[in-house]
Amino acid sequence: MSTVTIEPLVGNSLRRSPKLYLNPKITPHFSLNYSRKPLSANVTLRFRRRRSTFALRASSTDAAVIETSEKSDVVLTETFLVKRPERAEGKIAIRLDKGKDEENWHLSVGCSVPGKWILHWGVNYAGDAGSSEWDQPPPEMRPSGSITIKDYAIETPLKGSSTILEGEKFQEVKIDISSKWSIAAINFVLKDEETGVWYQHRGRDFKIPLIDYLEDDANIVGVKKGSGIWPGPLGQLSNILLKPEAAPSKGEASSNDGSSLKNKRLEGFYEEQTIVKETFVDNTVSVIVKHCPDTAKNILYIDTDLPGNVVLHWGVCKDDAKTWELPTTPYPAETVVFKNKALRTLLQRKEGGDGSSGLFTLDGGLSGFVFVVKLDENTWLNCKGNDFYIPLSSGKYQSSTIHSEERKQDEESNSSEILNRAPEEKQAGSMFTDEIIKEIRNLVTGISSEKSRKTKSKETQENILQEIEKLAAEAYSIFRSSTPTVPTISENVVSEAEVSQPDVKVSSGTGSGFEILCQGFNWESHKSGRWYRELHEKAAELSSLGFSVIWLPPPTDSVSPEGYMPRDLYNLNSRYGSFDELKVTVKKFHEVGIKVLGDVVLNHRCASERNQNGIWNIFGGRLNWDDRAVVADDPHFQGRGNKSSGDNFHAAPNIDHSQEFVRKDIKEWLHWLREEIGYDGWRLDFVRGFWGGYVKDYLDATEPYFAVGEYWDSLSYTYGEMDHNQDAHRQRIVDWINATNGTAGAFDVTTKGILHSAIERCEYWRLSDQKGKPPGVVGWWPSRAVTFIENHDTGSTQGHWRFPGGKEMQGYAYILTHPGTPSVFFDHIFSGYRSEIGTLMSLRRRNKINCRSMVKITKAERDVYAAVIDDKLTVKIGPGHYEPPSGDQRWSLAAEGNNYKVWESS
C-alpha cells in the first residue's frame, strides 16, 4: 500500500473579535444593545496540477476509503478561515462606600472581563432630580483621565486594580461624591471601547440615587427611598448589603437643596452581575481535491483545526443550480442521513486531539461538493452566509479562480456566520417565585371552595381570576429559569383558572376572551380618501357577521399615505378621512356593538425640521420635541437620547422612551385619543423597537379594553426548510408579552408561519409540537395570542408573506375554532369567502369558544390535522381522511369546504 502525501495546512492564528453580552442565566434584567454583523468566510485558493503519491488505505470501518492508483491529480486546494465562538464569564461590580464621614462617599464600578472598558456617565443635580436628562459632574468629581462628551456626559477609562475577583484581574474606576455638590443621582452605562458594546440596565441607563425623593424607577441600582430594600427585580440577585446607618423615619422628607445628602443617611451597597464575553477565534477548514484517473473518482480530503467533535453536514450538486442531493453509497464511517436530503459525517479526531479530518470519495460527473460545519446543536459555521461550495467538474476549477481576488478582499472582515444559536436559559432567585406560586394556589383553592359552597358572588370570582393572571404574568420571567420554554405556572396553574371561568373579563387590555377581531383596512385603503365613510357604511354588516372588535388604520398625519410614518400626532386629518369623519365612524361602530382599536405607531416619528447639521430630528406640532427625544445609537438621526431599548427602525427617528418627557407626552396623547375619538384600545406597531415595560406604562395609564402588539421577526429555518421546533421564536413573543406584565397580547406570528408552511407543503404534522400542543404562542399563552393568517403587510398588494392561494379557508377553519383571539383580514371578508367565514364565526360564538378554550389534538400527520376544542367542536384540515371518534358523544357536520370540515357536538 502507498501512503498519503499532503502538504502542511494553514495553521490557526489567535486573533480574537470580542462580543459581549450578559449571561441571562444569572441576570435577566440587564440588556446589551448591539447588532451582530453578518460573518463571512475568508478563502485562500490554490490551484495546481501535479502528480503526487496518494494511496488510500482500505478499511472495513470506512467504506468510502478505497484503493487508488499511486498517481492522482491534485486539482484544487482551498482553505477557509472560520471564526469559532468562545465564551468567558466575568463579573461587573458596583459598590457605594462611605468615606471619612457622612458627607463623603465613594462609588466604584468595575469589571473582571478583559477589555478596554469605559464608564460613560453623568449626573442629575438636586434641583432637577425628576429629570431624565444628564448633566456633567463638577470638575473636582471627575477622576483623572476623564474626557467630556458634548455638554452632558463624561467618559472615564477603567484602570487595573489590585482587587482579584474570583481569581480574575479587575478593572475599576472610583468616583468621589460630596454632599456640597448637590448631586441627586449618578447615571452611567458601561462600554467596551474595543467593540463599541454598551451595557445598560433593562434597556436604560444605570441610575444610583443619592437622595430619597427620586421617583421609583426600574433602572435604579442600590437602595432607594431610604428603605434599605433593593429595587424591583434586582432584589432577586445575590446582593451583599454593607451595614447601613439608621434609615430616615417614614415621614422624613429630603430637601431639594444642597443639603439633601445631609438629611438622608445613604446606605452602602455592593452588587455583582455575571456577564459573558464572547470572542471569535480564528480556525481553518482546508479542502484538497484529487482526481483519480484510474477510477474516474474525485477524492476530497478535509482538514480542520476546530477543536472538539466536528460534524460535516454535506451533500453534492449535479448541476449549476447547486441543489443539495445525496451521493451514491458507500458513505464514510460515522455518517448518517439527515431527512433524506443531506449527510452528516463526524470527522475523525487527529492523534493528539489537535483538530479533525475526513476523507470523501465521490463519483465523477458531479458539479460540486457543498457543506456546512456543525459544532454543536446551536452553532453552525458557513461561508459568507452561504454554504461552502467546492467545484468538482473539470470545467469549474479554473472558473472558481475568478472569484479568488474578490474573496481576498474580505480577509479583514469577520469570517464565519454563526447560525441558529438557541436562546440562553434565564435564571433568577426562587424566593419571589415561591411566594407568587403560593398566592396563586391559595387563590385557586379559594375560588374552588367558594364555588362549591356558592357563597361568593360572580364579581368576586372574576376579581380573583384577574389577580391570578396578574400574578402569573409577574412570575413568568422569574419562573422560566428552569426551562427555555414557557413556565409551568403559565401552562398549568393559569390554564386551570382560565378554563374554570372562560367567560369572565380577565383584565384591562385583554378583553373578555370572546373577541373576534376584524382588520378594517388593507394597504390600498387610503387611496379612496374616504375610507372612514366606507367603513361607516359597513358597520352594521360587520356587526351582523359577529365581529366584536375592529382595528382601524393609523389616524395621524403621516409622511407615508398608509399612516405608518407619523409626523404630527395631534393632527388626525389623514388620507383615510378627516378628524370629524373618524369620530363619526367610531361612534357608529359603538352603536352596533363593536369596539374600536386605534393603530398607534410609538416606536418612531418623522421630524418636521432639520437641525443645524441638516439632520431631520426636530419635531413639529403640539409635541415639538428636539433631538433629545431620539435614541443615541441610530447614526442616521444623531439623537441625544439614551441607547435604544430595542431594534431600530432606520427609516425614521426612533423615539427614546426612557425620557420622562416623552412618556408623559405619549400618555397624554393616548388619553386624548381615547377621550376625543373614543378608541377602546390599541394595535401597537413595531413593538420590537422598544422595551415592553414602556408599553405596560402606557397601557396602565390609558386602561384599554384590548391591546395587541406587532412583534414580528423571522422563524427558525435550517438551510431553507422551516424547523419543526419553533419554541425559540414563540419564546421571543411571549417574552415581550411578559415584559408588558401581560397587559397586552401579541399577534401570533409563530402560528401564522407554521400554519402557512403546513398547508402549503402538505405537512400537517407541523401543527403539533413535541408536547402534543399547538405549536405557536396559542399553545403556550392562549389568552394573549391574537391569531391571523393575513394582514396588510403579508397580503393585500404588498404580499410580503401571502397565505397559500385558494387555501385560506383551511387557515380560518383553524384559527376560528382554536383558542386565542382570531383576527380576520378585511379582503377575505368582502370576497368569496364571506359566507364560509361567517359560518365559522357563528359556530365559534354558538359554542362559546374563547381565547382560553382547551385543545386536544387527535391527529397530526402528513396530510391531515384534527383536534377537539372544549369537547364542543371537532375540526379537520388537510386532504386526508378523518372522522370524529364515535362513542357517547355524537357529532354532526356543521361546516365543510375545500379540505376542511367542522363538526359540532350534539
PDB file of C-alpha atoms in Angstrom, residues 677-808:
ATOM      1  CA  ILE A 677     -62.069  59.901  19.366  1.00  0.00           C
ATOM      2  CA  GLY A 678     -63.479  57.151  21.539  1.00  0.00           C
ATOM      3  CA  TYR A 679     -60.930  54.389  20.865  1.00  0.00           C
ATOM      4  CA  ASP A 680     -61.387  51.367  23.119  1.00  0.00           C
ATOM      5  CA  GLY A 681     -57.874  50.015  22.745  1.00  0.00           C
ATOM      6  CA  TRP A 682     -54.715  49.839  20.703  1.00  0.00           C
ATOM      7  CA  ARG A 683     -52.916  47.946  17.997  1.00  0.00           C
ATOM      8  CA  LEU A 684     -49.245  48.734  18.697  1.00  0.00           C
ATOM      9  CA  ASP A 685     -46.949  48.912  15.677  1.00  0.00           C
ATOM     10  CA  PHE A 686     -43.352  47.567  15.648  1.00  0.00           C
ATOM     11  CA  VAL A 687     -43.071  46.826  19.346  1.00  0.00           C
ATOM     12  CA  ARG A 688     -39.686  45.160  18.759  1.00  0.00           C
ATOM     13  CA  GLY A 689     -38.305  48.675  18.740  1.00  0.00           C
ATOM     14  CA  PHE A 690     -38.706  49.464  22.436  1.00  0.00           C
ATOM     15  CA  TRP A 691     -38.920  47.712  25.783  1.00  0.00           C
ATOM     16  CA  GLY A 692     -42.243  46.126  26.693  1.00  0.00           C
ATOM     17  CA  GLY A 693     -42.089  47.783  30.106  1.00  0.00           C
ATOM     18  CA  TYR A 694     -42.827  51.106  28.453  1.00  0.00           C
ATOM     19  CA  VAL A 695     -45.886  49.557  26.816  1.00  0.00           C
ATOM     20  CA  LYS A 696     -47.067  48.481  30.258  1.00  0.00           C
ATOM     21  CA  ASP A 697     -46.665  52.088  31.424  1.00  0.00           C
ATOM     22  CA  TYR A 698     -48.799  53.374  28.543  1.00  0.00           C
ATOM     23  CA  LEU A 699     -51.478  50.727  28.997  1.00  0.00           C
ATOM     24  CA  ASP A 700     -51.661  51.224  32.750  1.00  0.00           C
ATOM     25  CA  ALA A 701     -52.198  54.929  32.103  1.00  0.00           C
ATOM     26  CA  THR A 702     -54.890  54.517  29.421  1.00  0.00           C
ATOM     27  CA  GLU A 703     -56.644  51.292  30.575  1.00  0.00           C
ATOM     28  CA  PRO A 704     -57.642  49.988  27.147  1.00  0.00           C
ATOM     29  CA  TYR A 705     -60.260  47.285  26.778  1.00  0.00           C
ATOM     30  CA  PHE A 706     -57.996  45.398  24.388  1.00  0.00           C
ATOM     31  CA  ALA A 707     -54.428  45.854  23.188  1.00  0.00           C
ATOM     32  CA  VAL A 708     -52.239  43.842  20.822  1.00  0.00           C
ATOM     33  CA  GLY A 709     -48.626  44.352  19.783  1.00  0.00           C
ATOM     34  CA  GLU A 710     -46.933  43.561  16.492  1.00  0.00           C
ATOM     35  CA  TYR A 711     -43.802  41.633  17.494  1.00  0.00           C
ATOM     36  CA  TRP A 712     -42.556  40.306  14.196  1.00  0.00           C
ATOM     37  CA  ASP A 713     -39.312  38.536  13.428  1.00  0.00           C
ATOM     38  CA  SER A 714     -38.156  35.535  11.415  1.00  0.00           C
ATOM     39  CA  LEU A 715     -38.963  31.958  12.277  1.00  0.00           C
ATOM     40  CA  SER A 716     -36.239  29.332  12.556  1.00  0.00           C
ATOM     41  CA  TYR A 717     -35.026  27.716   9.334  1.00  0.00           C
ATOM     42  CA  THR A 718     -32.283  25.232   8.572  1.00  0.00           C
ATOM     43  CA  TYR A 719     -30.985  25.642   5.024  1.00  0.00           C
ATOM     44  CA  GLY A 720     -34.232  26.916   3.621  1.00  0.00           C
ATOM     45  CA  GLU A 721     -36.501  24.476   5.416  1.00  0.00           C
ATOM     46  CA  MET A 722     -38.640  25.603   8.338  1.00  0.00           C
ATOM     47  CA  ASP A 723     -37.706  23.882  11.573  1.00  0.00           C
ATOM     48  CA  HIS A 724     -40.390  21.837  13.278  1.00  0.00           C
ATOM     49  CA  ASN A 725     -39.459  23.250  16.671  1.00  0.00           C
ATOM     50  CA  GLN A 726     -40.292  26.954  16.763  1.00  0.00           C
ATOM     51  CA  ASP A 727     -40.055  27.310  20.542  1.00  0.00           C
ATOM     52  CA  ALA A 728     -37.327  29.953  20.304  1.00  0.00           C
ATOM     53  CA  HIS A 729     -39.489  32.096  18.024  1.00  0.00           C
ATOM     54  CA  ARG A 730     -42.630  31.957  20.143  1.00  0.00           C
ATOM     55  CA  GLN A 731     -40.493  32.430  23.241  1.00  0.00           C
ATOM     56  CA  ARG A 732     -39.417  35.853  21.998  1.00  0.00           C
ATOM     57  CA  ILE A 733     -43.038  36.880  21.511  1.00  0.00           C
ATOM     58  CA  VAL A 734     -44.010  35.545  24.940  1.00  0.00           C
ATOM     59  CA  ASP A 735     -41.036  37.381  26.474  1.00  0.00           C
ATOM     60  CA  TRP A 736     -42.366  40.634  25.058  1.00  0.00           C
ATOM     61  CA  ILE A 737     -45.879  39.948  26.375  1.00  0.00           C
ATOM     62  CA  ASN A 738     -44.367  39.223  29.749  1.00  0.00           C
ATOM     63  CA  ALA A 739     -42.387  42.479  29.645  1.00  0.00           C
ATOM     64  CA  THR A 740     -45.755  44.254  29.442  1.00  0.00           C
ATOM     65  CA  ASN A 741     -46.751  42.293  32.563  1.00  0.00           C
ATOM     66  CA  GLY A 742     -49.407  40.568  30.484  1.00  0.00           C
ATOM     67  CA  THR A 743     -51.295  43.798  29.880  1.00  0.00           C
ATOM     68  CA  ALA A 744     -51.228  43.291  26.104  1.00  0.00           C
ATOM     69  CA  GLY A 745     -51.496  40.389  23.704  1.00  0.00           C
ATOM     70  CA  ALA A 746     -49.401  39.884  20.586  1.00  0.00           C
ATOM     71  CA  PHE A 747     -50.030  38.740  17.060  1.00  0.00           C
ATOM     72  CA  ASP A 748     -49.177  35.048  16.904  1.00  0.00           C
ATOM     73  CA  VAL A 749     -46.677  35.208  14.061  1.00  0.00           C
ATOM     74  CA  THR A 750     -45.432  31.738  15.017  1.00  0.00           C
ATOM     75  CA  THR A 751     -48.825  30.167  14.337  1.00  0.00           C
ATOM     76  CA  LYS A 752     -49.152  32.127  11.087  1.00  0.00           C
ATOM     77  CA  GLY A 753     -45.820  30.800   9.821  1.00  0.00           C
ATOM     78  CA  ILE A 754     -46.350  27.188  10.854  1.00  0.00           C
ATOM     79  CA  LEU A 755     -49.914  27.088   9.538  1.00  0.00           C
ATOM     80  CA  HIS A 756     -48.739  28.664   6.291  1.00  0.00           C
ATOM     81  CA  SER A 757     -45.982  26.072   5.822  1.00  0.00           C
ATOM     82  CA  ALA A 758     -48.116  23.090   6.898  1.00  0.00           C
ATOM     83  CA  ILE A 759     -50.866  23.877   4.395  1.00  0.00           C
ATOM     84  CA  GLU A 760     -48.581  24.939   1.560  1.00  0.00           C
ATOM     85  CA  ARG A 761     -46.345  21.859   1.794  1.00  0.00           C
ATOM     86  CA  CYS A 762     -48.969  19.347   2.956  1.00  0.00           C
ATOM     87  CA  GLU A 763     -47.044  18.803   6.183  1.00  0.00           C
ATOM     88  CA  TYR A 764     -49.855  18.922   8.736  1.00  0.00           C
ATOM     89  CA  TRP A 765     -47.695  17.177  11.328  1.00  0.00           C
ATOM     90  CA  ARG A 766     -46.191  20.604  11.930  1.00  0.00           C
ATOM     91  CA  LEU A 767     -49.373  21.681  13.750  1.00  0.00           C
ATOM     92  CA  SER A 768     -48.475  19.714  16.880  1.00  0.00           C
ATOM     93  CA  ASP A 769     -45.430  20.485  18.990  1.00  0.00           C
ATOM     94  CA  GLN A 770     -43.338  17.977  20.932  1.00  0.00           C
ATOM     95  CA  LYS A 771     -45.827  18.015  23.796  1.00  0.00           C
ATOM     96  CA  GLY A 772     -48.863  17.494  21.579  1.00  0.00           C
ATOM     97  CA  LYS A 773     -49.982  21.129  21.891  1.00  0.00           C
ATOM     98  CA  PRO A 774     -50.489  23.839  19.275  1.00  0.00           C
ATOM     99  CA  PRO A 775     -47.004  24.937  18.199  1.00  0.00           C
ATOM    100  CA  GLY A 776     -47.491  28.712  18.303  1.00  0.00           C
ATOM    101  CA  VAL A 777     -47.992  31.262  21.066  1.00  0.00           C
ATOM    102  CA  VAL A 778     -51.550  29.932  21.277  1.00  0.00           C
ATOM    103  CA  GLY A 779     -50.093  26.703  22.666  1.00  0.00           C
ATOM    104  CA  TRP A 780     -48.312  28.488  25.499  1.00  0.00           C
ATOM    105  CA  TRP A 781     -50.240  31.619  26.423  1.00  0.00           C
ATOM    106  CA  PRO A 782     -53.552  31.444  24.527  1.00  0.00           C
ATOM    107  CA  SER A 783     -55.211  34.339  26.320  1.00  0.00           C
ATOM    108  CA  ARG A 784     -52.530  36.663  24.918  1.00  0.00           C
ATOM    109  CA  ALA A 785     -52.308  35.222  21.393  1.00  0.00           C
ATOM    110  CA  VAL A 786     -54.018  37.052  18.511  1.00  0.00           C
ATOM    111  CA  THR A 787     -54.102  34.578  15.633  1.00  0.00           C
ATOM    112  CA  PHE A 788     -54.269  35.554  11.967  1.00  0.00           C
ATOM    113  CA  ILE A 789     -53.461  34.232   8.509  1.00  0.00           C
ATOM    114  CA  GLU A 790     -53.145  37.521   6.600  1.00  0.00           C
ATOM    115  CA  ASN A 791     -52.834  41.271   7.134  1.00  0.00           C
ATOM    116  CA  HIS A 792     -51.977  44.435   5.211  1.00  0.00           C
ATOM    117  CA  ASP A 793     -48.265  43.513   5.149  1.00  0.00           C
ATOM    118  CA  THR A 794     -48.407  39.807   4.338  1.00  0.00           C
ATOM    119  CA  GLY A 795     -51.239  40.084   1.845  1.00  0.00           C
ATOM    120  CA  SER A 796     -53.038  42.917   0.057  1.00  0.00           C
ATOM    121  CA  THR A 797     -50.899  44.498  -2.674  1.00  0.00           C
ATOM    122  CA  GLN A 798     -47.697  44.132  -0.647  1.00  0.00           C
ATOM    123  CA  GLY A 799     -47.803  40.346  -0.477  1.00  0.00           C
ATOM    124  CA  HIS A 800     -44.711  40.009   1.706  1.00  0.00           C
ATOM    125  CA  TRP A 801     -45.834  36.613   3.041  1.00  0.00           C
ATOM    126  CA  ARG A 802     -49.075  35.752   1.327  1.00  0.00           C
ATOM    127  CA  PHE A 803     -51.024  32.770   2.633  1.00  0.00           C
ATOM    128  CA  PRO A 804     -51.206  29.867   0.145  1.00  0.00           C
ATOM    129  CA  GLY A 805     -53.722  30.864  -2.525  1.00  0.00           C
ATOM    130  CA  GLY A 806     -57.034  29.031  -2.584  1.00  0.00           C
ATOM    131  CA  LYS A 807     -56.341  27.502   0.832  1.00  0.00           C
ATOM    132  CA  GLU A 808     -57.265  30.449   3.028  1.00  0.00           C
TER     133      GLU A 808
END
